[in-house]
């Protein structure tokens, strides 16, 4: 799609060489007429080379943000080993961004000041678009930083009424090195927030494909800083989780502690009158479990049960249409465990078809941010109307 049609531009490439990839993207999107762009890329690309290729394409004419992924969402639905890019035409959009570095020493007060300044820039810069400008904030954070909860709360507080939605970067399922892209470079232990402004309808959403079951358990031992649970119900965490989640199908076979089980039987916690997934990332050799988000002693967990993901995604799309009318595109942050569960149930292609028909682009995450929450195993995103 040529960006000169004044529509949101979307392009992807599987070219192994980043320069070839951006040459392919450049044949579909004219970078000279953009307000901003968002890139999601496979962790297999050499990051320095990819950053140079991205800068060459953009020529630093507009803000461009992005991150590494655990799978991409392209025009074909679920994808991998690719670059997926969405670009906003300057005649209908405005975009500003701010990067956070050194999340270990994150200064919440300074972050609020920076985000409030970003809001002021967004409101001033987008005034020329017309009356009734809508704003939404896209948020990308290093998926191994363990900082998402504090960041989401702080940034959403400073954004005020502007809704935040985003995702935690991935590196396949390696859990070794994730990164965000901002200001022309990839950054570890960082985050970036971008405010997208337009007179078109915007709608942020969140949907999880799980419901609470009847099995409950209590975290009786945990290292909160490391997001690691050592004991559940006063038993070794991995062993007890397997007993509760796996029986009677796998008993206590330790080889059953894999991503498929984590995806199918996620622990959930009740907060704010609703249930939220607290997804398991890995089972460790010492019998502990590492989670994708904050976890601490005393938390009561309920084992989740999957609902029909096809029905769930279809219902979500219907709700989006009610909110924005005709959909232009959807920038989606879809948990990698959703993808694993869909493919295990042989639903990857049908879900990809739904994504393709409704202009979904984005990536598979290590976690999602929605307003002030850091959540797991959701299909979240920003829908853009025509």
CSV table of C-alpha atoms in Angstrom, one decimal:
chain,number,residue,atom,x,y,z
A,1,UNK,CA,0.0,0.0,0.0
A,2,UNK,CA,1.5,3.4,-1.0
A,3,UNK,CA,1.4,5.8,1.9
A,4,UNK,CA,0.5,8.6,-0.6
A,5,UNK,CA,-3.0,7.2,-0.5
A,6,UNK,CA,-3.3,8.9,2.9
A,7,UNK,CA,-3.9,5.6,4.6
A,8,UNK,CA,-1.9,3.9,7.3
A,9,UNK,CA,1.0,2.1,5.6
A,10,UNK,CA,1.9,-1.5,6.5
A,11,UNK,CA,4.8,-3.6,5.1
A,12,UNK,CA,6.9,-6.6,6.1
A,13,UNK,CA,9.9,-8.4,4.8
A,14,UNK,CA,11.6,-11.8,5.4
A,15,UNK,CA,14.8,-10.7,3.7
A,16,UNK,CA,17.8,-11.9,5.9
A,17,UNK,CA,19.8,-8.8,5.1
A,18,UNK,CA,18.4,-5.7,6.9
A,19,UNK,CA,19.2,-3.4,3.9
A,20,UNK,CA,17.4,-5.7,1.5
A,21,UNK,CA,14.5,-5.8,4.0
A,22,UNK,CA,14.2,-2.0,4.2
A,23,UNK,CA,14.6,-1.7,0.4
A,24,UNK,CA,11.5,-4.0,0.1
A,25,UNK,CA,9.6,-2.0,2.8
A,26,UNK,CA,10.6,1.2,1.0
A,27,UNK,CA,9.0,0.1,-2.2
A,28,UNK,CA,5.7,0.0,-0.4
A,29,UNK,CA,6.0,2.9,2.0
A,30,UNK,CA,7.3,6.4,1.1
A,31,UNK,CA,9.3,7.4,4.1
A,32,UNK,CA,9.3,11.1,3.0
A,33,UNK,CA,5.6,11.6,4.0
A,34,UNK,CA,5.4,10.1,7.4
A,35,UNK,CA,4.6,11.4,10.9
A,36,UNK,CA,6.0,8.3,12.5
A,37,UNK,CA,6.5,4.5,12.3
A,38,UNK,CA,6.6,1.4,14.5
A,39,UNK,CA,8.8,-1.6,13.8
A,40,UNK,CA,8.7,-5.1,15.2
A,41,UNK,CA,11.5,-7.4,14.3
A,42,UNK,CA,12.8,-10.9,14.8
A,43,UNK,CA,15.5,-11.2,17.4
A,44,UNK,CA,17.7,-13.0,14.8
A,45,UNK,CA,18.6,-9.8,13.0
A,46,UNK,CA,22.0,-8.2,13.8
A,47,UNK,CA,20.8,-5.2,15.7
A,48,UNK,CA,23.5,-2.7,14.7
A,49,UNK,CA,23.0,-3.5,11.0
A,50,UNK,CA,19.3,-3.3,11.4
A,51,UNK,CA,19.5,0.0,13.1
A,52,UNK,CA,21.6,1.4,10.3
A,53,UNK,CA,19.2,0.2,7.7
A,54,UNK,CA,16.3,1.7,9.5
A,55,UNK,CA,18.0,5.0,9.8
A,56,UNK,CA,18.9,5.0,6.1
A,57,UNK,CA,15.3,4.4,5.3
A,58,UNK,CA,13.8,7.0,7.7
A,59,UNK,CA,16.6,9.6,7.3
A,60,UNK,CA,15.6,10.7,10.9
A,61,UNK,CA,12.7,12.6,9.4
A,62,UNK,CA,10.2,11.3,11.9
A,63,UNK,CA,10.0,9.4,15.2
A,64,UNK,CA,10.5,5.6,14.8
A,65,UNK,CA,10.1,3.2,17.6
A,66,UNK,CA,10.1,-0.6,17.8
A,67,UNK,CA,11.4,-3.7,19.6
A,68,UNK,CA,12.6,-7.3,19.2
A,69,UNK,CA,9.9,-10.0,19.3
A,70,UNK,CA,9.0,-13.6,20.0
A,71,UNK,CA,7.2,-13.7,16.6
A,72,UNK,CA,5.7,-11.1,14.4
A,73,UNK,CA,2.2,-10.3,13.2
A,74,UNK,CA,2.3,-9.3,9.6
A,75,UNK,CA,-0.2,-9.0,6.7
A,76,UNK,CA,-0.1,-12.9,6.8
A,77,UNK,CA,-1.0,-13.2,10.5
A,78,UNK,CA,1.3,-15.1,12.7
A,79,UNK,CA,4.8,-14.8,11.2
A,80,UNK,CA,8.5,-15.2,12.2
A,81,UNK,CA,12.0,-14.3,11.1
A,82,UNK,CA,10.6,-11.0,9.7
A,83,UNK,CA,10.3,-7.3,10.1
A,84,UNK,CA,6.8,-5.9,10.5
A,85,UNK,CA,6.3,-2.2,10.1
A,86,UNK,CA,3.3,0.2,10.4
A,87,UNK,CA,3.7,3.8,9.3
A,88,UNK,CA,1.5,6.9,9.9
A,89,UNK,CA,0.9,9.4,7.1
A,90,UNK,CA,1.8,13.0,8.1
A,91,UNK,CA,-1.4,14.5,6.6
A,92,UNK,CA,-3.5,12.5,9.1
A,93,UNK,CA,-1.3,11.8,12.1
A,94,UNK,CA,1.2,13.3,14.5
A,95,UNK,CA,3.6,11.3,16.6
A,96,UNK,CA,6.1,12.1,19.4
A,97,UNK,CA,8.2,9.8,21.5
A,98,UNK,CA,10.3,9.6,24.6
A,99,UNK,CA,12.9,7.0,25.6
A,100,UNK,CA,13.7,5.8,29.2
A,101,UNK,CA,17.1,4.4,29.9
A,102,UNK,CA,18.7,2.6,32.8
A,103,UNK,CA,15.5,1.1,34.2
A,104,UNK,CA,17.4,-0.3,37.2
A,105,UNK,CA,17.7,3.3,38.5
A,106,UNK,CA,14.3,4.4,37.2
A,107,UNK,CA,13.3,7.8,38.6
A,108,UNK,CA,9.5,8.0,38.7
A,109,UNK,CA,9.4,11.8,39.4
A,110,UNK,CA,11.6,12.5,36.4
A,111,UNK,CA,9.6,10.1,34.3
A,112,UNK,CA,6.4,11.8,35.1
A,113,UNK,CA,7.9,15.2,34.2
A,114,UNK,CA,9.1,13.8,30.8
A,115,UNK,CA,5.8,12.2,30.0
A,116,UNK,CA,3.8,15.4,30.8
A,117,UNK,CA,6.2,17.3,28.6
A,118,UNK,CA,5.5,14.7,25.9
A,119,UNK,CA,1.7,15.2,26.3
A,120,UNK,CA,2.1,18.9,25.9
A,121,UNK,CA,4.2,18.4,22.7
A,122,UNK,CA,1.6,16.0,21.3
A,123,UNK,CA,-1.3,18.4,22.0
A,124,UNK,CA,0.5,21.4,20.5
A,125,UNK,CA,1.9,19.5,17.5
A,126,UNK,CA,-1.3,17.8,16.5
A,127,UNK,CA,-3.5,20.9,16.7
A,128,UNK,CA,-3.1,21.5,13.0
A,129,UNK,CA,-4.8,18.2,12.2
A,130,UNK,CA,-8.2,19.6,12.9
A,131,UNK,CA,-10.8,19.6,15.7
A,132,UNK,CA,-11.4,16.7,18.0
A,133,UNK,CA,-8.0,15.1,17.9
A,134,UNK,CA,-7.7,11.7,19.5
A,135,UNK,CA,-4.6,10.5,21.3
A,136,UNK,CA,-3.2,7.1,22.4
A,137,UNK,CA,0.1,6.1,23.8
A,138,UNK,CA,2.1,3.1,22.5
A,139,UNK,CA,4.5,1.7,25.1
A,140,UNK,CA,7.4,-0.8,24.5
A,141,UNK,CA,9.7,-2.0,27.2
A,142,UNK,CA,12.6,-4.4,27.5
A,143,UNK,CA,10.9,-7.8,28.3
A,144,UNK,CA,13.7,-8.9,30.7
A,145,UNK,CA,13.8,-5.7,32.7
A,146,UNK,CA,11.3,-6.8,35.4
A,147,UNK,CA,10.3,-3.1,35.4
A,148,UNK,CA,6.9,-3.1,33.6
A,149,UNK,CA,4.7,-2.7,36.6
A,150,UNK,CA,6.3,0.5,37.9
A,151,UNK,CA,6.7,1.9,34.4
A,152,UNK,CA,3.1,1.3,33.4
A,153,UNK,CA,1.7,2.9,36.5
A,154,UNK,CA,4.1,5.9,36.3
A,155,UNK,CA,3.6,6.6,32.6
A,156,UNK,CA,-0.2,6.1,32.7
A,157,UNK,CA,-0.4,8.5,35.7
A,158,UNK,CA,1.5,11.2,33.8
A,159,UNK,CA,-0.5,10.6,30.6
A,160,UNK,CA,-3.7,11.5,32.3
A,161,UNK,CA,-6.7,10.7,30.1
A,162,UNK,CA,-4.6,9.4,27.2
A,163,UNK,CA,-4.8,5.6,27.3
A,164,UNK,CA,-1.6,3.5,27.2
A,165,UNK,CA,-1.2,0.1,25.5
A,166,UNK,CA,1.9,-1.8,24.7
A,167,UNK,CA,4.1,-4.8,25.0
A,168,UNK,CA,7.3,-6.3,26.5
A,169,UNK,CA,10.0,-7.1,23.9
A,170,UNK,CA,11.0,-10.7,23.3
A,171,UNK,CA,13.9,-12.8,21.9
A,172,UNK,CA,12.0,-15.8,20.6
A,173,UNK,CA,12.0,-18.1,23.7
A,174,UNK,CA,15.6,-17.5,24.6
A,175,UNK,CA,15.1,-15.2,27.5
A,176,UNK,CA,18.6,-13.8,27.1
A,177,UNK,CA,18.7,-10.4,25.4
A,178,UNK,CA,15.7,-8.3,24.4
A,179,UNK,CA,15.7,-4.7,23.3
A,180,UNK,CA,13.6,-1.7,22.3
A,181,UNK,CA,14.3,0.6,19.3
A,182,UNK,CA,14.2,4.4,19.7
A,183,UNK,CA,16.2,7.3,18.5
A,184,UNK,CA,17.8,5.3,15.8
A,185,UNK,CA,19.3,2.6,18.0
A,186,UNK,CA,18.4,-0.6,19.9
A,187,UNK,CA,18.6,-0.3,23.7
A,188,UNK,CA,18.6,-3.0,26.4
A,189,UNK,CA,17.1,-2.2,29.8
A,190,UNK,CA,15.1,0.6,28.2
A,191,UNK,CA,11.6,1.6,27.3
A,192,UNK,CA,9.9,4.0,24.9
A,193,UNK,CA,6.5,5.7,24.9
A,194,UNK,CA,5.0,7.3,21.8
A,195,UNK,CA,1.8,9.4,21.6
A,196,UNK,CA,-0.1,8.9,18.3
A,197,UNK,CA,-2.5,11.7,17.5
A,198,UNK,CA,-5.2,11.7,14.8
A,199,UNK,CA,-8.7,12.9,14.1
A,200,UNK,CA,-9.5,9.3,13.2
A,201,UNK,CA,-11.2,7.0,15.8
A,202,UNK,CA,-8.8,5.3,18.2
A,203,UNK,CA,-9.6,2.5,20.6
A,204,UNK,CA,-7.4,0.6,23.0
A,205,UNK,CA,-8.5,-2.9,24.0
A,206,UNK,CA,-7.5,-5.9,26.1
A,207,UNK,CA,-8.9,-9.5,25.9
A,208,UNK,CA,-7.7,-12.7,27.6
A,209,UNK,CA,-8.7,-16.1,26.3
A,210,UNK,CA,-8.9,-17.7,29.8
A,211,UNK,CA,-11.4,-17.9,32.7
A,212,UNK,CA,-10.7,-18.8,36.3
A,213,UNK,CA,-11.2,-22.4,37.2
A,214,UNK,CA,-11.8,-24.1,40.5
A,215,UNK,CA,-8.2,-25.1,41.5
A,216,UNK,CA,-6.6,-22.6,43.9
A,217,UNK,CA,-3.1,-22.4,45.4
A,218,UNK,CA,-1.1,-20.1,47.6
A,219,UNK,CA,2.4,-18.7,47.0
A,220,UNK,CA,4.3,-19.6,50.2
A,221,UNK,CA,7.8,-18.8,49.0
A,222,UNK,CA,9.0,-16.2,46.5
A,223,UNK,CA,11.8,-13.9,45.5
A,224,UNK,CA,9.7,-10.9,44.3
A,225,UNK,CA,12.6,-9.1,42.7
A,226,UNK,CA,13.5,-12.0,40.5
A,227,UNK,CA,9.8,-12.9,39.8
A,228,UNK,CA,10.6,-16.4,41.1
A,229,UNK,CA,8.3,-18.6,43.1
A,230,UNK,CA,10.1,-21.2,45.2
A,231,UNK,CA,7.0,-22.7,47.1
A,232,UNK,CA,3.4,-23.2,46.3
A,233,UNK,CA,1.2,-24.6,49.1
A,234,UNK,CA,4.4,-25.1,51.1
A,235,UNK,CA,5.7,-27.6,48.5
A,236,UNK,CA,8.4,-27.1,45.8
A,237,UNK,CA,6.7,-24.7,43.3
A,238,UNK,CA,7.3,-26.6,40.1
A,239,UNK,CA,6.3,-29.9,41.5
A,240,UNK,CA,3.1,-28.6,43.1
A,241,UNK,CA,2.1,-26.5,40.0
A,242,UNK,CA,2.6,-29.6,37.9
A,243,UNK,CA,0.5,-31.7,40.2
A,244,UNK,CA,-2.4,-29.2,40.2
A,245,UNK,CA,-2.2,-28.2,36.5
A,246,UNK,CA,-1.1,-31.5,35.0
A,247,UNK,CA,-3.2,-34.2,36.8
A,248,UNK,CA,-4.5,-36.5,35.7
A,249,UNK,CA,-3.0,-36.2,32.2
A,250,UNK,CA,0.7,-36.0,33.1
A,251,UNK,CA,0.8,-36.8,36.8
A,252,UNK,CA,4.1,-35.5,38.1
A,253,UNK,CA,6.3,-36.1,35.0
A,254,UNK,CA,8.8,-33.2,35.1
A,255,UNK,CA,9.1,-33.3,31.3
A,256,UNK,CA,5.5,-32.0,31.1
A,257,UNK,CA,6.6,-28.7,32.6
A,258,UNK,CA,6.9,-27.0,29.2
A,259,UNK,CA,5.5,-24.0,27.4
A,260,UNK,CA,2.4,-25.9,26.2
A,261,UNK,CA,1.4,-26.6,29.8
A,262,UNK,CA,2.2,-23.0,30.9
A,263,UNK,CA,0.0,-21.7,28.0
A,264,UNK,CA,-2.9,-24.1,28.6
A,265,UNK,CA,-3.1,-23.7,32.4
A,266,UNK,CA,-2.0,-20.2,33.5
A,267,UNK,CA,-2.2,-19.1,37.1
A,268,UNK,CA,-4.6,-16.2,37.6
A,269,UNK,CA,-4.9,-13.6,40.4
A,270,UNK,CA,-8.0,-11.6,41.4
A,271,UNK,CA,-7.4,-7.9,41.5
A,272,UNK,CA,-9.7,-4.9,41.1
A,273,UNK,CA,-12.7,-7.2,40.8
A,274,UNK,CA,-11.3,-9.1,37.9
A,275,UNK,CA,-9.0,-12.0,37.2
A,276,UNK,CA,-5.6,-11.5,35.5
A,277,UNK,CA,-3.2,-14.1,34.2
A,278,UNK,CA,0.2,-14.4,36.0
A,279,UNK,CA,2.0,-16.4,33.4
A,280,UNK,CA,4.8,-18.8,34.1
A,281,UNK,CA,7.9,-18.2,32.0
A,282,UNK,CA,10.2,-21.1,32.9
A,283,UNK,CA,10.6,-24.0,35.3
A,284,UNK,CA,14.1,-23.8,36.9
A,285,UNK,CA,16.5,-26.7,37.8
A,286,UNK,CA,16.1,-25.9,41.5
A,287,UNK,CA,12.3,-26.6,41.3
A,288,UNK,CA,11.3,-23.0,41.3
A,289,UNK,CA,9.1,-21.2,38.7
A,290,UNK,CA,10.0,-17.8,37.1
A,291,UNK,CA,7.0,-15.7,36.1
A,292,UNK,CA,6.5,-13.0,33.4
A,293,UNK,CA,5.3,-10.4,35.9
A,294,UNK,CA,5.3,-9.5,39.6
A,295,UNK,CA,4.7,-12.2,42.1
A,296,UNK,CA,5.1,-12.4,45.9
A,297,UNK,CA,4.4,-14.5,48.9
A,298,UNK,CA,0.8,-14.7,50.1
A,299,UNK,CA,-0.8,-14.3,46.7
A,300,UNK,CA,-3.7,-16.7,46.1
A,301,UNK,CA,-3.6,-18.0,42.5
A,302,UNK,CA,-6.4,-19.7,40.6
A,303,UNK,CA,-5.6,-22.0,37.7
A,304,UNK,CA,-7.1,-20.6,34.5
A,305,UNK,CA,-9.0,-22.6,31.9
A,306,UNK,CA,-8.9,-21.7,28.2
A,307,UNK,CA,-12.0,-20.5,26.4
A,308,UNK,CA,-12.4,-20.8,22.7
A,309,UNK,CA,-9.7,-18.4,21.3
A,310,UNK,CA,-11.4,-18.2,17.9
A,311,UNK,CA,-14.6,-17.0,19.5
A,312,UNK,CA,-12.7,-14.7,21.8
A,313,UNK,CA,-10.8,-13.1,19.0
A,314,UNK,CA,-13.9,-12.8,16.9
A,315,UNK,CA,-15.8,-11.1,19.7
A,316,UNK,CA,-12.9,-8.7,20.3
A,317,UNK,CA,-12.9,-7.7,16.6
A,318,UNK,CA,-16.7,-7.1,16.8
A,319,UNK,CA,-16.3,-4.9,19.8
A,320,UNK,CA,-13.5,-2.9,18.0
A,321,UNK,CA,-15.8,-2.4,15.1
A,322,UNK,CA,-18.5,-1.0,17.4
A,323,UNK,CA,-15.9,1.4,18.8
A,324,UNK,CA,-14.2,2.7,15.7
A,325,UNK,CA,-16.5,1.7,12.8
A,326,UNK,CA,-14.5,0.5,9.8
A,327,UNK,CA,-11.1,-0.7,10.8
A,328,UNK,CA,-8.0,0.6,9.1
A,329,UNK,CA,-5.5,-1.4,11.1
A,330,UNK,CA,-4.9,-2.8,14.6
A,331,UNK,CA,-1.5,-2.6,16.3
A,332,UNK,CA,-1.6,-5.7,18.4
A,333,UNK,CA,0.4,-7.0,21.4
A,334,UNK,CA,-0.3,-10.7,21.5
A,335,UNK,CA,1.4,-12.8,24.2
A,336,UNK,CA,3.7,-15.5,22.9
A,337,UNK,CA,1.9,-18.0,25.1
A,338,UNK,CA,-1.4,-17.3,23.2
A,339,UNK,CA,0.4,-18.2,20.0
A,340,UNK,CA,1.9,-21.4,21.6
A,341,UNK,CA,-1.6,-22.4,22.8
A,342,UNK,CA,-3.2,-21.6,19.5
A,343,UNK,CA,-0.7,-23.6,17.5
A,344,UNK,CA,-0.8,-26.5,20.0
A,345,UNK,CA,-4.6,-26.6,19.4
A,346,UNK,CA,-4.1,-26.3,15.6
A,347,UNK,CA,-5.8,-22.9,15.6
A,348,UNK,CA,-2.8,-20.9,14.4
A,349,UNK,CA,-4.0,-20.6,10.8
A,350,UNK,CA,-7.7,-19.7,11.6
A,351,UNK,CA,-6.5,-17.0,14.0
A,352,UNK,CA,-4.0,-15.7,11.4
A,353,UNK,CA,-6.8,-15.5,8.9
A,354,UNK,CA,-8.8,-13.3,11.3
A,355,UNK,CA,-5.8,-11.1,11.9
A,356,UNK,CA,-5.2,-10.8,8.1
A,357,UNK,CA,-8.7,-9.8,7.3
A,358,UNK,CA,-8.8,-7.1,10.0
A,359,UNK,CA,-5.4,-5.5,9.3
A,360,UNK,CA,-3.7,-6.7,12.5
A,361,UNK,CA,0.0,-6.0,12.7
A,362,UNK,CA,2.3,-6.2,15.8
A,363,UNK,CA,4.3,-8.8,17.7
A,364,UNK,CA,4.2,-11.7,20.2
A,365,UNK,CA,5.2,-10.4,23.5
A,366,UNK,CA,6.7,-11.3,26.9
A,367,UNK,CA,3.8,-9.4,28.5
A,368,UNK,CA,1.4,-6.6,27.7
A,369,UNK,CA,0.7,-3.2,29.2
A,370,UNK,CA,-2.9,-1.8,29.4
A,371,UNK,CA,-3.5,1.5,31.0
A,372,UNK,CA,-1.6,1.2,34.4
A,373,UNK,CA,-1.5,-2.6,34.4
A,374,UNK,CA,1.2,-5.0,33.3
A,375,UNK,CA,-0.7,-8.2,32.3
A,376,UNK,CA,0.1,-11.6,30.7
A,377,UNK,CA,-1.5,-13.8,28.1
A,378,UNK,CA,-3.7,-11.1,26.6
A,379,UNK,CA,-4.5,-10.0,23.1
A,380,UNK,CA,-4.2,-6.2,23.5
A,381,UNK,CA,-3.7,-3.3,21.2
A,382,UNK,CA,-4.7,0.0,19.5
A,383,UNK,CA,-7.3,0.0,16.8
A,384,UNK,CA,-7.3,2.7,14.2
A,385,UNK,CA,-10.5,3.6,12.3
A,386,UNK,CA,-10.7,4.9,8.8
